[in-house]
Tab-separated table of C-alpha atoms in Angstrom:
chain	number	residue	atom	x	y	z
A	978	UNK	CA	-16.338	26.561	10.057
A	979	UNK	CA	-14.041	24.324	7.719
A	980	UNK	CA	-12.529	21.802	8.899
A	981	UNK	CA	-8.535	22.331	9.866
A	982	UNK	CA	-6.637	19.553	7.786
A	983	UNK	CA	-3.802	20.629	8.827
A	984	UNK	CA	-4.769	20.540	13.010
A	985	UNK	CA	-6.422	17.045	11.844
A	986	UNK	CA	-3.631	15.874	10.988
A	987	UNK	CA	-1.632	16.445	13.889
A	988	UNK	CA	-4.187	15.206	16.281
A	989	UNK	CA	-3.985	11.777	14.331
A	990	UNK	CA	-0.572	11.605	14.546
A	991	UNK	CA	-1.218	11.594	18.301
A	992	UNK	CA	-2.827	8.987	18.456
A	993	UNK	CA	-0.154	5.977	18.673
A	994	UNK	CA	-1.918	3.708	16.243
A	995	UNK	CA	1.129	1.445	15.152
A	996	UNK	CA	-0.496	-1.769	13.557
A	997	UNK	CA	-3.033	-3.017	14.365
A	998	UNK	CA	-3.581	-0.760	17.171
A	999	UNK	CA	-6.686	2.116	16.988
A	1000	UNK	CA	-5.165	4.374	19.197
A	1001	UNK	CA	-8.166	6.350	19.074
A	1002	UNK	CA	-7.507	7.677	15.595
A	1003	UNK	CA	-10.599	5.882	14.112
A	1004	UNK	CA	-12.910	7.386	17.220
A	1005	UNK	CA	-11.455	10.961	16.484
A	1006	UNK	CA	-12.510	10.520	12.789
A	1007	UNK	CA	-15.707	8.886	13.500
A	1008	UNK	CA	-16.761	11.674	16.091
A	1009	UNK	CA	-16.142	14.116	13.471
A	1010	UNK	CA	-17.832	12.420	10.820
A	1011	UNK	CA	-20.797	11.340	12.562
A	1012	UNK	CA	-21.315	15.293	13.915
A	1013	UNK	CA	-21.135	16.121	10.332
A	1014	UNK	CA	-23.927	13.918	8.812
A	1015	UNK	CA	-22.596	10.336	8.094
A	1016	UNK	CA	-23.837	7.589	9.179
A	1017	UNK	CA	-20.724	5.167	10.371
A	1018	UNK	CA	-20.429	1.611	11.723
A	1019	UNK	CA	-17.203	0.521	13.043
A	1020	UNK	CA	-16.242	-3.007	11.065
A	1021	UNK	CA	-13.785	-4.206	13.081
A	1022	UNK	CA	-12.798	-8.281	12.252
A	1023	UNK	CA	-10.018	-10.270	14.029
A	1024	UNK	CA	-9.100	-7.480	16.575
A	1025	UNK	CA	-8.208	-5.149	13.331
A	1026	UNK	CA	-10.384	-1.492	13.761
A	1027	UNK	CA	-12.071	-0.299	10.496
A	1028	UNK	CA	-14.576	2.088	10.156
A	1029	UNK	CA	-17.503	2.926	7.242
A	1030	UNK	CA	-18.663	6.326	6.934
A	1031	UNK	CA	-21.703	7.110	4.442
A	1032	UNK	CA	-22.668	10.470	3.562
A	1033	UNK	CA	-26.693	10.580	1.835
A	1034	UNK	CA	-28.548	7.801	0.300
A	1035	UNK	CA	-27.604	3.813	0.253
A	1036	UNK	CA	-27.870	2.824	-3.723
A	1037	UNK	CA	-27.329	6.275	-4.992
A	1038	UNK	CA	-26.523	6.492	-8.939
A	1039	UNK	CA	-23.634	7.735	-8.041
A	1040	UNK	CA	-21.562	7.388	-4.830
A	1041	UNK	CA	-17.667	8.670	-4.810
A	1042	UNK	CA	-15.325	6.718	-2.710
A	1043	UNK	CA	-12.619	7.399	-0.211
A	1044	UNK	CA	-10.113	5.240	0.934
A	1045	UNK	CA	-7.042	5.266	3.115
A	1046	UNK	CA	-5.373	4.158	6.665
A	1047	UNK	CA	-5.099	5.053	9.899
A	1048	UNK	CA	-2.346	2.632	10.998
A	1049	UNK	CA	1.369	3.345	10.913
A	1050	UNK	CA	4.485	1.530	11.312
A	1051	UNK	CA	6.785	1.254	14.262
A	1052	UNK	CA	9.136	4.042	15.112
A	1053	UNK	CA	11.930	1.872	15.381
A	1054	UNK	CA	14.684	3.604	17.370
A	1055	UNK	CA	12.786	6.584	19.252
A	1056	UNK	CA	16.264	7.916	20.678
A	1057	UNK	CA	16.897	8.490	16.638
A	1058	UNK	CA	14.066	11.101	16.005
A	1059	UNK	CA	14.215	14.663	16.767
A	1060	UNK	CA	10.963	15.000	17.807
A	1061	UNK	CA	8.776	12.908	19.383
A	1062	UNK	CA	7.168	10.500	16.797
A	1063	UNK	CA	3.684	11.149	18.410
A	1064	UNK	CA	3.834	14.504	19.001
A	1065	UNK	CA	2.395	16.153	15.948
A	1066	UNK	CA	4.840	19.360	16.304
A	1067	UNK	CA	4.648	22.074	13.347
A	1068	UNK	CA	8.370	23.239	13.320
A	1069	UNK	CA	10.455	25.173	10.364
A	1070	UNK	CA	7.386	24.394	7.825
A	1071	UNK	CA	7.080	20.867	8.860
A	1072	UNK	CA	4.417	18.718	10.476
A	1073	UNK	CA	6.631	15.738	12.401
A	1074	UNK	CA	5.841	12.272	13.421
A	1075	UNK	CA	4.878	8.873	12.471
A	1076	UNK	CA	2.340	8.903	9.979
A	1077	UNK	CA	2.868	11.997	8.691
A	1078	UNK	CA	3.112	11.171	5.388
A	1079	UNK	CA	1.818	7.667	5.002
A	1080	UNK	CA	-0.842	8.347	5.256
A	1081	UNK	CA	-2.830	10.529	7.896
A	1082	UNK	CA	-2.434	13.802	6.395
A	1083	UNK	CA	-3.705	12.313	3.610
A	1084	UNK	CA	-6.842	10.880	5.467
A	1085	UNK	CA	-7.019	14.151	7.329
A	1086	UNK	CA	-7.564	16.062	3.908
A	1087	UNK	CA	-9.807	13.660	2.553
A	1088	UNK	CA	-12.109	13.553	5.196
A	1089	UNK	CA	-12.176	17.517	5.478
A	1090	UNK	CA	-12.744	17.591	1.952
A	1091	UNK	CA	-15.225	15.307	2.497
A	1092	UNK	CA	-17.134	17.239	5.410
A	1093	UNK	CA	-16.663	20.606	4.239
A	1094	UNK	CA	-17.847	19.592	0.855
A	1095	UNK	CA	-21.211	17.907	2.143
A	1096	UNK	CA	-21.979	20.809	4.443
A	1097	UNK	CA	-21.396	23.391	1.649
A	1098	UNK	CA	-22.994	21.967	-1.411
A	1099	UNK	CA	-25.128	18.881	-0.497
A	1100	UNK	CA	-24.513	16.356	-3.177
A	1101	UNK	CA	-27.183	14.342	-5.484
A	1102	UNK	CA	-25.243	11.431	-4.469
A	1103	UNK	CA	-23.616	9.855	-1.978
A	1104	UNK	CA	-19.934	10.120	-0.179
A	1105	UNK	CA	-18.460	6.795	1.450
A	1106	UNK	CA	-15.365	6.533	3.077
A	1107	UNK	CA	-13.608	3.648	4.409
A	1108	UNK	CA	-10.662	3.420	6.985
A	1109	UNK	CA	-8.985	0.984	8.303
A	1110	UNK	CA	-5.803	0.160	11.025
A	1111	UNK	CA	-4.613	-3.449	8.818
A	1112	UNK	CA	-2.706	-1.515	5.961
A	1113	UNK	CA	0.396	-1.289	7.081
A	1114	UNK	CA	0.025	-4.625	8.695
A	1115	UNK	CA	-1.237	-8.265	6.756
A	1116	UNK	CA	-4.298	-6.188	5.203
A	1117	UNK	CA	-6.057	-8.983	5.580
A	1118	UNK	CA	-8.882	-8.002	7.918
A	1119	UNK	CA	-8.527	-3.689	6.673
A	1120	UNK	CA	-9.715	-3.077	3.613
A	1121	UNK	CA	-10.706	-5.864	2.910
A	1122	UNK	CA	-12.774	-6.575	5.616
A	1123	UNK	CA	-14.617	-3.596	4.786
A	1124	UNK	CA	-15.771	-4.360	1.288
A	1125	UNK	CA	-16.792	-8.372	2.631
A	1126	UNK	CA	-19.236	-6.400	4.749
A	1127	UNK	CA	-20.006	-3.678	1.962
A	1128	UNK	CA	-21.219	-6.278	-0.187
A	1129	UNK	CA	-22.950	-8.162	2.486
A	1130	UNK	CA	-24.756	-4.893	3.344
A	1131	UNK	CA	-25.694	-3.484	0.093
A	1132	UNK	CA	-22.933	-0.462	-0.162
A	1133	UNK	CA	-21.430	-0.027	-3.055
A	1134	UNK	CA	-18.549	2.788	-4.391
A	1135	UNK	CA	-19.098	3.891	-8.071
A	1136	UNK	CA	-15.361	4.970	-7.984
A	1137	UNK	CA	-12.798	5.484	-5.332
A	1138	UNK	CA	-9.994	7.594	-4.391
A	1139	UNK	CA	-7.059	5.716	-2.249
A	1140	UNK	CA	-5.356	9.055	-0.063
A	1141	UNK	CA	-1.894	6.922	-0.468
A	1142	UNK	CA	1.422	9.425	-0.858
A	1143	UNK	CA	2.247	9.344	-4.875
A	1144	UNK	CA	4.286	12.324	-5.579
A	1145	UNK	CA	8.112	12.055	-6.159
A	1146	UNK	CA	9.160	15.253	-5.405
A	1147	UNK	CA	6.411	18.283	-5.827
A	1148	UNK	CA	2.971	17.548	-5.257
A	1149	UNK	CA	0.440	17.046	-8.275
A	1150	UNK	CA	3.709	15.132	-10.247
A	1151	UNK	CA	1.732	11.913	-10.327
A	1152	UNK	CA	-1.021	9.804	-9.581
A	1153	UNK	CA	-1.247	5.779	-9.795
A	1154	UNK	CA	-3.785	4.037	-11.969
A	1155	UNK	CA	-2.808	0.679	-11.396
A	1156	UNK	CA	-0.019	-1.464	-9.089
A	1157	UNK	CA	2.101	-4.516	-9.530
A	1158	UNK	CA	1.939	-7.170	-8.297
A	1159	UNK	CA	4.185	-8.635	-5.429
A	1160	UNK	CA	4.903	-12.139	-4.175
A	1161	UNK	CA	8.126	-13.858	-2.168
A	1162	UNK	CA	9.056	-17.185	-2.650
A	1163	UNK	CA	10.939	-19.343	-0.062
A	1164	UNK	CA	12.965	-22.269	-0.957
A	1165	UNK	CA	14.963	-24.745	0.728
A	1166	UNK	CA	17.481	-26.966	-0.513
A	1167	UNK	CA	18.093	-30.125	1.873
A	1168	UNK	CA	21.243	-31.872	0.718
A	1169	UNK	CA	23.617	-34.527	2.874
A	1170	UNK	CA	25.775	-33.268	5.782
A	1171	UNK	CA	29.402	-33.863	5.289
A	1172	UNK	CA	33.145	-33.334	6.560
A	1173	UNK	CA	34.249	-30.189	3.687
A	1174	UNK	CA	37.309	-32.238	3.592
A	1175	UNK	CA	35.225	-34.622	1.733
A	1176	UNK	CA	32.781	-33.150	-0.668
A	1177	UNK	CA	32.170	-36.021	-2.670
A	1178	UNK	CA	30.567	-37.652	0.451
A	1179	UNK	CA	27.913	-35.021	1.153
A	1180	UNK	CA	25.493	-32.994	-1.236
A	1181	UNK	CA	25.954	-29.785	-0.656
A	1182	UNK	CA	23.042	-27.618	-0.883
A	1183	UNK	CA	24.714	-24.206	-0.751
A	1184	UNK	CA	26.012	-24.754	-4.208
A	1185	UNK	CA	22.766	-26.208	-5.288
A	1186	UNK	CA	20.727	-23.020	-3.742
A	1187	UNK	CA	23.455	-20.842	-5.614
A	1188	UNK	CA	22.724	-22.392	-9.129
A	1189	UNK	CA	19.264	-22.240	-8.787
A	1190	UNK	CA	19.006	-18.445	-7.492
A	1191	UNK	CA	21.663	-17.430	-10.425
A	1192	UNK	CA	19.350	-19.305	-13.085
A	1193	UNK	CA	16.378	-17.018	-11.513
A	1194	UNK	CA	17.838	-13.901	-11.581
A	1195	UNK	CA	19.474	-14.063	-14.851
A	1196	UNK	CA	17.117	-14.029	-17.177
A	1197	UNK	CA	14.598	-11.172	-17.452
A	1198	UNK	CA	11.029	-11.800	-16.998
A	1199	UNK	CA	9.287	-9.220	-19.174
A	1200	UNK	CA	10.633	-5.958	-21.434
A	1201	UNK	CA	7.553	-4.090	-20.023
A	1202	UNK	CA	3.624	-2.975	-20.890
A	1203	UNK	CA	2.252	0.165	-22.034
A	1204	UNK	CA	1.842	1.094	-18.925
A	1205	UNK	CA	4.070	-1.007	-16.608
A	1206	UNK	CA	8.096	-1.191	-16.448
A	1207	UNK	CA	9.497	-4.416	-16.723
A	1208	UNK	CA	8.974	-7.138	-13.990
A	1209	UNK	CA	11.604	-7.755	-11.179
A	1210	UNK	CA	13.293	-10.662	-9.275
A	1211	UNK	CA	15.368	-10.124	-6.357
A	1212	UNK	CA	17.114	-12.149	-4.327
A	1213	UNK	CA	16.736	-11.327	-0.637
A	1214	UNK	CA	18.563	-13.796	1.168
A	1215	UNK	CA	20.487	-16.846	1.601
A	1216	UNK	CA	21.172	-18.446	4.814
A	1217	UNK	CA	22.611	-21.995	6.282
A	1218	UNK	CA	22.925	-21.024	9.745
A	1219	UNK	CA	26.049	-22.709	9.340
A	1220	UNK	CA	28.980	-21.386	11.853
A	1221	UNK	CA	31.939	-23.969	10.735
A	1222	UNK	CA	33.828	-23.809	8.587
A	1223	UNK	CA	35.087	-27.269	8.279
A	1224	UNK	CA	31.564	-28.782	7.508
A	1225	UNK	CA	29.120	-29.022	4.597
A	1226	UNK	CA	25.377	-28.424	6.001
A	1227	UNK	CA	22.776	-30.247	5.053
A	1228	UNK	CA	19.903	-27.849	4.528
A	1229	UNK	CA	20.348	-23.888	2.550
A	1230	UNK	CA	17.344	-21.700	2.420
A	1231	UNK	CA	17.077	-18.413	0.023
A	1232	UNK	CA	13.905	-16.234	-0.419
A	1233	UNK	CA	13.226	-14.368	-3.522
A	1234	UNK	CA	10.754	-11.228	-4.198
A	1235	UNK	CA	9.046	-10.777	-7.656
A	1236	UNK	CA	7.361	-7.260	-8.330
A	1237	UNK	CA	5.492	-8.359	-11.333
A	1238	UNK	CA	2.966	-6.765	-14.662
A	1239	UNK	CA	0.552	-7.526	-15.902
A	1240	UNK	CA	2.137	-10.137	-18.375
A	1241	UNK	CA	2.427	-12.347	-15.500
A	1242	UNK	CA	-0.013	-13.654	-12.027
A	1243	UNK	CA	0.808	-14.863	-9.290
A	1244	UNK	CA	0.085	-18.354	-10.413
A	1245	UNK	CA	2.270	-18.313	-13.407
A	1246	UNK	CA	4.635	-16.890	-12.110
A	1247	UNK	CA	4.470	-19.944	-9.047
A	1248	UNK	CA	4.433	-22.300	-11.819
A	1249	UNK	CA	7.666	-21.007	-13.414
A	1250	UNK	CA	9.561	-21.053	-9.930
A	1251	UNK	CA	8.241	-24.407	-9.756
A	1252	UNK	CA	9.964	-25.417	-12.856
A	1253	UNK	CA	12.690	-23.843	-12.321
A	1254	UNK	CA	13.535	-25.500	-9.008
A	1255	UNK	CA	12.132	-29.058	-10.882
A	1256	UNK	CA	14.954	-28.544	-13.363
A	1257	UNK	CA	17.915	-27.783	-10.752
A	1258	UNK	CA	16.500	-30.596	-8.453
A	1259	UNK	CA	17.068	-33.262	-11.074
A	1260	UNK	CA	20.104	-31.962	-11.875
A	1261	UNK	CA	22.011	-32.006	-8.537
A	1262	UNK	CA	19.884	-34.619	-6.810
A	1263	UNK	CA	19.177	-32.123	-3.626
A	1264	UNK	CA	15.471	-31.622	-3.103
A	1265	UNK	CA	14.173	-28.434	-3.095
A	1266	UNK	CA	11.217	-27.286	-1.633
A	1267	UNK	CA	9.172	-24.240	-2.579
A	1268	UNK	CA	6.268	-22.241	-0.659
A	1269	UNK	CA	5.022	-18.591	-2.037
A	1270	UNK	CA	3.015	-15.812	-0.348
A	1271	UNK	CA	1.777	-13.916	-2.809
A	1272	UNK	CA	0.779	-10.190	-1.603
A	1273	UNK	CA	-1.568	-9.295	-4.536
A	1274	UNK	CA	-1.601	-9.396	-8.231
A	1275	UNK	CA	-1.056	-6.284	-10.468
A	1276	UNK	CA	-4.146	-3.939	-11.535
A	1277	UNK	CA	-4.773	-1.806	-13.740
A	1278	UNK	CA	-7.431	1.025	-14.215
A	1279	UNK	CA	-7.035	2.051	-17.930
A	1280	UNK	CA	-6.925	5.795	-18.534
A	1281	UNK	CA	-10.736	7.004	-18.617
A	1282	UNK	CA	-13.157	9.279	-17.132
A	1283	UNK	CA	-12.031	8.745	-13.299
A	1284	UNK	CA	-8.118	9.413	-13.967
A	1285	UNK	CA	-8.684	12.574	-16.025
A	1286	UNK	CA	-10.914	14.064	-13.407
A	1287	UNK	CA	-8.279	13.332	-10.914
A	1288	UNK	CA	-5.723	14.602	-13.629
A	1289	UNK	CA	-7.956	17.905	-14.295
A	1290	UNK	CA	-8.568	18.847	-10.662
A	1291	UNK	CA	-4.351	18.168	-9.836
A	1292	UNK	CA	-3.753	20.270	-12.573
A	1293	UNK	CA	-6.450	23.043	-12.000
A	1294	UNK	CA	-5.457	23.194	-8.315
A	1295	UNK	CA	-1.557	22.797	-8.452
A	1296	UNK	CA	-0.262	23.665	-12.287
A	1297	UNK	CA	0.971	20.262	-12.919
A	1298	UNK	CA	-0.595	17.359	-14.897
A	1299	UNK	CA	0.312	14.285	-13.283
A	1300	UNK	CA	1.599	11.144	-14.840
A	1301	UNK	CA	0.029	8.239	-14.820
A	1302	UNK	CA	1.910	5.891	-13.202
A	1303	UNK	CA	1.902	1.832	-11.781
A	1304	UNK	CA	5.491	1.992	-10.341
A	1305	UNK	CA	5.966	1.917	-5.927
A	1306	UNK	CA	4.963	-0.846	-3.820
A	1307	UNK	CA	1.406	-2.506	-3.251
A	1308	UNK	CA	-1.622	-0.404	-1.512
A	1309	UNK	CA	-4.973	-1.061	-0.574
A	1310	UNK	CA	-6.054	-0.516	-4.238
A	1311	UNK	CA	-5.495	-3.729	-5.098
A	1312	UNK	CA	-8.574	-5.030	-3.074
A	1313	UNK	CA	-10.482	-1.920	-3.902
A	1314	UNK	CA	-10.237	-2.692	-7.761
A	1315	UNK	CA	-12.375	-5.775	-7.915
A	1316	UNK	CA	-14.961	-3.254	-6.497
A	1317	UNK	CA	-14.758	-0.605	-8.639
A	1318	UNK	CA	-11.992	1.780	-10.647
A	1319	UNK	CA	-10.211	3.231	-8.479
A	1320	UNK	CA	-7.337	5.516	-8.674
A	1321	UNK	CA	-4.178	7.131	-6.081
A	1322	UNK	CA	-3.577	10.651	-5.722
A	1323	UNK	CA	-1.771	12.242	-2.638
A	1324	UNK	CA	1.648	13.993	-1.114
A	1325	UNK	CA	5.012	13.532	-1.778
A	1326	UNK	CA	6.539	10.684	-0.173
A	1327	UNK	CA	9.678	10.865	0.294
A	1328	UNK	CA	9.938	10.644	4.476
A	1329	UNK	CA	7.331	7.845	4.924
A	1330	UNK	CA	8.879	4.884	7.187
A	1331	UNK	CA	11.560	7.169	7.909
A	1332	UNK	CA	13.002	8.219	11.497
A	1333	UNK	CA	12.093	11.701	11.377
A	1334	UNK	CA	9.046	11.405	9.091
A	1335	UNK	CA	7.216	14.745	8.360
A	1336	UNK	CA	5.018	16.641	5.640
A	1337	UNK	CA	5.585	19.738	4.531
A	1338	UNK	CA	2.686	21.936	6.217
A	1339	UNK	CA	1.581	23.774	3.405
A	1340	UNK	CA	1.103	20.488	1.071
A	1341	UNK	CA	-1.930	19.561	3.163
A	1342	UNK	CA	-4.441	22.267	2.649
A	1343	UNK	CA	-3.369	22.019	-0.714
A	1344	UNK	CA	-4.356	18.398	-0.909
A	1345	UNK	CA	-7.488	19.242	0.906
A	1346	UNK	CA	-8.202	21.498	-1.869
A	1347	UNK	CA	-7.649	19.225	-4.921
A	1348	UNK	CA	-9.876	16.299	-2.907
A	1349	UNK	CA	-12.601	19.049	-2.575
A	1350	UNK	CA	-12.418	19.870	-6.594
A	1351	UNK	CA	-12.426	16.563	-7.021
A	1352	UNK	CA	-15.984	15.882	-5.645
A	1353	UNK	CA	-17.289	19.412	-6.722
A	1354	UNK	CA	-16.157	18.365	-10.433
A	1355	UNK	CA	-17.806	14.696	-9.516
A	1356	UNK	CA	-20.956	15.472	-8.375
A	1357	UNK	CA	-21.553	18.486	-11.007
């Protein structure tokens, strides 16, 4: 019998797997899987859950990747929601509760692709799929925990599929084929303490922090690639923790976010802040200090043989020919790229993190659908 992606789905979403909890949602999906032929091994590092699944042969020619997550974020306010954010209720069309949409109806249609597809037409190939509960969290022990121990083991993707939500507004409108990249910067201006009666006694550092931030944000960083918009700066804060009035503080922090192309990395991009805090340093005399996290540089898989097979099947399945597209956030493609080309294809988005999240019932068998073309078109 095929596999319900639609029940699936609703059964993960009861499981409270807020990150970097399981919450059984990996041992649901691992019972299944394992019933159904694959061979799994849980890869859990650091207390984060992840789980392999392999369908046929290590070392095939070719093997067609899965990817996606089981965690979710918090519900925040739980007197806000309608319905219980862990209940997995179908009501007026709708499938409610955390995770709904980002992502485990799109893990639920992927892996009943996945099984039905094995069980009906045995592929010369092999099928890997690899979850993880650290998305949604530091992804630093998720996905990328998984492909440390891939490549310590000998598994290997030829291409991969990441489940995330894509769509705008109707699903099959667009698919991702690259990311940018996304880093925050933290500064902190430490100037001299003084009575605001008396400003040319102290260095103030609010006025420093405010000159450099301005100099940041006014000039552009980029017009744009062929296939990226242009880079962004925003500033996200500033803050002196400073309740008087009557009193110059000695210390101003501010923290900055750059969503970047591929003009730029991380470390250029560190190296310009750098400068830029060098220059407005010497010219105030306040010392600034700088640290950066940077969450992960952009990507890019150039149009090819991968993104028109996910284009064809989209387009075979739902009537639309999605655009290409690197705009949204960061995703766990940005680790799988170094490990193959990989591209994102899944629902519309527009309730994930929300109070209230849902998916629109009917938009998950039809994702199950396109996933299953996918691998039937793959594997011809």
């Amino acid at each position: 019998m095929p596999v319900d992606p639609v029940a699936l789905t609703a059964a993960l979403i009861r499981c409270p797997s807020v990150t970097p909890a399981e919450g059984g949602a990996l041992r649901l999906l691992e019972d299944l899987l394992t019933e159904a032929g694959f061979s799994c091994t849980r890869v859990d590092r650091n207390g984060t859950p992840n789980l392999f699944a392999r369908w046929g042969r290590k070392g095939a020619n070719r093997t067609f990747g899965f990817n996606g997550h089981t965690d979710v974020v918090p519900v925040g306010d739980a007197a806000a929601w309608t319905r219980d954010p862990f209940g997995g209720e179908i009501a007026d069309g709708w499938l409610w509760g955390r995770g709904a949409t980002d992502m485990k109806s799109g893990v639920a249609a992927f892996v009943a692709a996945a099984v039905d597809f094995v069980r009906e037409t045995p592929p010369d190939g092999a099928l890997i799929l690899t979850l993880t509960g650290d998305e949604e969290g530091d992804a630093t022990d998720g996905t990328v925990a998984l492909l440390d121990w891939m490549a310590t083991e000998g598994e290997a993707m030829s291409v991969c599929l990441v489940g995330e939500p894509t769509c705008p507004e109707r699903l099959g409108e667009m698919m991702k084929i690259g990311r940018r990249g996304s880093m925050t910067a933290f500064f902190t201006a430490r100037g001299v303490q003084g009575h605001s009666a008396y400003p040319h006694r102290a260095k103030n550092p609010v006025a420093v922090m405010a000159r450099l931030v301005d100099r940041l944000s006014s000039q552009p960083l980029d017009a744009g690639t062929a296939h990226f918009d242009p880079s962004t700066l925003a500033v996200t804060t500033i803050d002196t923790g400073n309740p008087a009035t009557n009193v110059i503080p000695a210390l101003c922090r501010a923290t900055v976010n750059i969503r970047f192309n591929d003009l730029h990395s991380g470390a250029s991009l560190t190296d310009w802040l750098t400068a830029e805090a060098a220059t407005v340093q010497t010219e105030t005399g306040v010392e600034i200090g700088l640290t950066v996290k940077i969450s992960g540089e952009s990507f890019l898989t150039p149009p090819g043989d991968l993104s028109d097979l996910v284009a064809r099947s989209v387009e075979a399945e739902t009537g639309l020919r999605p655009e290409p597209s690197t705009s949204g956030g960061t995703s766990d493609a940005r680790f799988v790229k170094a490990h193959c080309p990989v591209v994102e294809f899944g629902l519309v988005g527009k309730t994930m993190h929300q109070v209230d999240e849902r998916v629109e019932v009917a938009q998950i068998p039809a994702l199950k659908a396109i996933y299953g073309r996918i691998l039937k078109d793959y594997f011809a």
